[in-house]
XYZ file of N, CA and C in Angstrom:
303
model
N 19.573 -31.253 32.867
C 20.195 -31.983 31.754
C 20.008 -31.198 30.588
N 21.031 -31.212 29.625
C 21.023 -30.523 28.408
C 20.057 -31.300 27.409
N 19.814 -30.486 26.268
C 19.003 -31.131 25.180
C 19.903 -32.126 24.592
N 19.261 -33.125 23.852
C 19.943 -34.147 23.274
C 20.882 -33.519 22.120
N 20.358 -32.451 21.431
C 21.185 -31.848 20.326
C 22.435 -30.993 20.910
N 22.338 -30.628 22.133
C 23.451 -29.945 22.957
C 24.515 -30.893 23.216
N 24.179 -32.195 23.574
C 25.172 -33.163 24.013
C 25.820 -33.699 22.858
N 25.178 -34.178 21.666
C 25.809 -34.761 20.580
C 26.135 -33.588 19.643
N 27.252 -33.407 19.445
C 27.753 -32.278 18.509
C 27.701 -32.803 16.965
N 28.487 -33.797 16.742
C 28.587 -34.321 15.291
C 29.152 -35.754 15.265
N 28.921 -36.593 14.369
C 29.539 -37.889 14.322
C 31.033 -37.799 13.762
N 31.792 -38.591 14.181
C 33.231 -38.615 13.706
C 33.327 -39.555 12.467
N 33.852 -38.889 11.451
C 33.908 -39.801 10.217
C 35.280 -40.075 9.950
N 35.876 -41.274 10.112
C 37.313 -41.653 9.926
C 37.316 -43.249 9.569
N 38.424 -43.676 9.123
C 38.583 -45.055 8.811
C 38.404 -45.857 10.035
N 38.798 -45.503 10.995
C 38.758 -46.182 12.344
C 37.249 -46.222 12.801
N 36.594 -45.156 12.728
C 35.260 -45.254 13.167
C 34.386 -46.000 12.220
N 34.666 -46.022 10.975
C 33.879 -46.984 9.999
C 34.252 -48.404 10.303
N 35.456 -48.739 10.689
C 35.769 -50.157 11.047
C 35.104 -50.463 12.403
N 34.973 -49.564 13.303
C 34.343 -49.821 14.618
C 32.684 -50.095 14.402
N 32.156 -49.457 13.304
C 30.703 -49.740 13.081
C 30.401 -51.015 12.721
N 31.182 -51.855 12.285
C 31.010 -53.364 12.038
C 30.799 -54.030 13.315
N 31.327 -53.656 14.442
C 31.178 -54.042 15.725
C 30.043 -53.492 16.479
N 29.375 -52.559 15.808
C 28.292 -51.885 16.521
C 28.586 -50.842 17.425
N 29.752 -50.168 17.180
C 30.184 -49.068 17.914
C 30.261 -47.842 16.982
N 29.652 -46.664 17.579
C 29.549 -45.459 16.750
C 30.219 -44.380 17.465
N 30.986 -43.439 16.726
C 31.761 -42.493 17.351
C 31.254 -41.030 17.211
N 31.110 -40.401 18.152
C 30.605 -39.019 18.160
C 31.486 -37.971 18.913
N 31.493 -36.633 18.484
C 32.025 -35.525 19.258
C 30.884 -35.118 20.113
N 31.117 -35.059 21.451
C 30.060 -34.480 22.393
C 30.544 -33.350 23.071
N 29.577 -32.838 23.821
C 30.023 -31.713 24.649
C 30.997 -31.996 25.744
N 31.901 -31.115 26.091
C 32.948 -31.430 27.042
C 32.593 -31.802 28.271
N 31.372 -31.219 28.839
C 30.883 -31.500 30.140
C 29.937 -32.642 30.105
N 29.503 -33.148 29.026
C 28.600 -34.334 29.072
C 28.994 -35.492 29.850
N 28.178 -36.060 30.630
C 28.509 -37.324 31.257
C 28.036 -38.435 30.465
N 28.570 -39.602 30.836
C 28.241 -40.923 30.035
C 26.795 -41.264 29.986
N 26.056 -40.976 31.146
C 24.586 -41.118 31.124
C 23.908 -40.271 30.212
N 24.363 -38.941 30.250
C 23.637 -38.034 29.297
C 23.899 -38.336 27.921
N 25.039 -38.893 27.533
C 25.403 -39.258 26.097
C 24.533 -40.481 25.751
N 24.408 -41.397 26.639
C 23.606 -42.537 26.298
C 22.162 -42.206 26.127
N 21.681 -41.273 27.032
C 20.235 -40.943 26.819
C 19.951 -40.193 25.467
N 21.071 -39.288 25.107
C 20.897 -38.446 23.939
C 20.888 -39.431 22.627
N 21.706 -40.252 22.682
C 21.816 -41.265 21.493
C 20.516 -41.970 21.431
N 20.082 -42.485 22.482
C 18.885 -43.310 22.466
C 17.785 -42.456 21.967
N 17.598 -41.208 22.352
C 16.549 -40.372 22.074
C 16.651 -40.001 20.478
N 17.705 -39.542 20.187
C 17.949 -39.065 18.679
C 17.816 -40.101 17.631
N 18.381 -41.395 18.004
C 18.332 -42.398 16.969
C 17.507 -43.560 17.237
N 16.812 -43.593 18.408
C 15.918 -44.659 18.511
C 16.549 -46.015 18.775
N 17.704 -46.108 19.366
C 18.388 -47.358 19.626
C 18.641 -47.667 21.053
N 19.004 -48.800 21.410
C 19.520 -49.204 22.923
C 20.935 -49.068 23.057
N 21.413 -48.223 23.934
C 22.854 -48.230 24.213
C 23.291 -49.141 25.389
N 24.366 -49.928 25.050
C 24.816 -50.813 25.986
C 25.948 -50.108 26.847
N 26.908 -49.484 26.133
C 28.113 -48.809 26.917
C 28.506 -47.629 26.110
N 29.106 -46.804 26.960
C 29.693 -45.543 26.524
C 31.195 -45.305 26.995
N 32.081 -45.217 26.061
C 33.419 -44.843 26.345
C 33.731 -43.525 25.841
N 34.397 -42.636 26.876
C 34.743 -41.262 26.484
C 36.115 -41.072 26.472
N 36.583 -40.091 25.563
C 38.023 -39.787 25.433
C 38.194 -38.228 25.258
N 38.991 -37.686 26.048
C 39.328 -36.228 25.923
C 40.406 -36.119 24.872
N 40.116 -35.470 23.736
C 41.218 -35.320 22.802
C 41.872 -34.017 22.869
N 43.218 -34.119 23.197
C 43.872 -32.827 23.445
C 44.265 -32.116 22.133
N 44.401 -30.840 22.089
C 44.671 -30.039 20.955
C 46.166 -30.268 20.580
N 46.460 -30.188 19.326
C 47.793 -30.379 18.820
C 48.567 -29.082 18.523
N 49.815 -28.922 18.678
C 50.458 -27.707 18.396
C 50.620 -27.562 16.795
N 50.214 -26.471 16.216
C 50.278 -26.331 14.880
C 51.044 -24.954 14.602
N 51.773 -24.926 13.507
C 52.479 -23.763 13.230
C 52.147 -23.171 11.806
N 51.870 -22.009 11.741
C 51.526 -21.217 10.392
C 52.569 -20.118 10.230
N 53.453 -20.376 9.467
C 54.688 -19.366 9.335
C 55.430 -19.370 10.659
N 55.326 -18.088 11.181
C 55.954 -17.797 12.393
C 55.145 -17.963 13.764
N 53.926 -18.137 13.529
C 52.852 -18.178 14.620
C 52.770 -19.743 15.041
N 52.888 -20.036 16.378
C 52.590 -21.310 16.898
C 51.234 -21.147 17.550
N 50.315 -22.145 17.399
C 48.976 -22.114 17.957
C 48.673 -23.585 18.281
N 47.302 -23.667 18.799
C 47.004 -24.932 19.135
C 45.591 -25.185 18.448
N 45.284 -26.462 18.077
C 44.089 -26.890 17.531
C 43.192 -27.030 18.738
N 41.900 -27.077 18.558
C 40.900 -27.135 19.761
C 41.026 -28.454 20.290
N 40.756 -28.523 21.533
C 40.563 -29.832 22.351
C 39.103 -30.054 22.246
N 38.718 -31.436 22.411
C 37.313 -31.870 22.369
C 37.139 -33.083 22.945
N 35.820 -33.536 23.058
C 35.597 -34.923 23.763
C 34.993 -35.751 22.775
N 35.394 -37.152 22.761
C 34.884 -38.084 21.804
C 34.199 -39.096 22.640
N 33.189 -39.723 22.135
C 32.425 -40.761 22.765
C 32.252 -41.810 21.802
N 32.576 -43.098 22.245
C 32.402 -44.351 21.399
C 31.151 -45.043 22.067
N 30.046 -45.192 21.311
C 28.818 -45.794 21.863
C 28.652 -47.092 21.388
N 28.434 -48.094 22.311
C 28.193 -49.447 21.771
C 26.726 -49.750 21.912
N 26.058 -50.147 20.700
C 24.684 -50.431 20.745
C 24.421 -51.773 20.858
N 23.106 -52.135 21.163
C 22.748 -53.671 21.443
C 22.842 -54.332 20.024
N 23.127 -55.641 20.112
C 23.274 -56.479 18.986
C 22.095 -56.278 17.986
N 22.351 -56.290 16.804
C 21.461 -56.203 15.743
C 20.915 -54.760 15.435
N 21.316 -53.843 16.234
C 20.895 -52.442 16.030
C 21.842 -51.737 15.254
N 21.429 -50.702 14.496
C 22.469 -49.626 13.837
C 21.749 -48.365 13.684
N 22.554 -47.319 13.486
C 22.094 -46.110 13.256
C 21.859 -45.911 11.797
N 20.783 -45.437 11.321
C 20.301 -45.435 10.008
C 21.373 -44.503 8.984
N 21.706 -43.349 9.614
C 22.389 -42.378 8.895
C 23.703 -43.154 8.331
N 24.278 -43.809 9.343
C 25.556 -44.501 8.893
C 25.308 -45.675 8.222
N 24.335 -46.301 8.285
C 23.970 -47.568 7.555
C 23.765 -47.323 6.143
N 23.256 -46.163 5.673
C 23.046 -45.787 4.357
C 24.390 -45.597 3.673
N 25.279 -44.912 4.383
C 26.571 -44.507 3.873
C 27.362 -45.945 3.805
N 27.333 -46.892 4.659
C 27.981 -47.997 4.448
C 27.567 -48.864 3.391
N 26.217 -48.929 3.083
C 25.737 -49.658 1.958
C 26.149 -49.196 0.787
N 26.213 -47.721 0.557
C 26.758 -47.061 -0.635
C 28.129 -47.346 -0.897
N 28.928 -47.439 0.155
C 30.270 -47.768 0.077
C 30.582 -49.156 -0.337
N 29.701 -50.095 0.042
C 29.916 -51.492 -0.190
C 29.602 -51.816 -1.677
N 28.793 -50.919 -2.263
C 28.345 -51.167 -3.753
C 29.289 -50.470 -4.695
């Protein structure tokens, strides 16, 4: 098994991910080869919470053009982690409270 820091790469910050936080769902970019069990263990270890469910999505790269060159953006794996009722991740909670004020 990989280290928890190798599995969780970064949180995904978007309007949709903030809307999901109200339902107790948090979105992360994870390693491409990470399994759902590894993702759940990593989130529990890093944030000291209980994970109920993990949904994963492989995000395909998009075709982008810069002048005459056509290239692709990188592909990556996204995980939406559902926490036990009443639990939250503090890093996001402080941002939500600041946004509410």
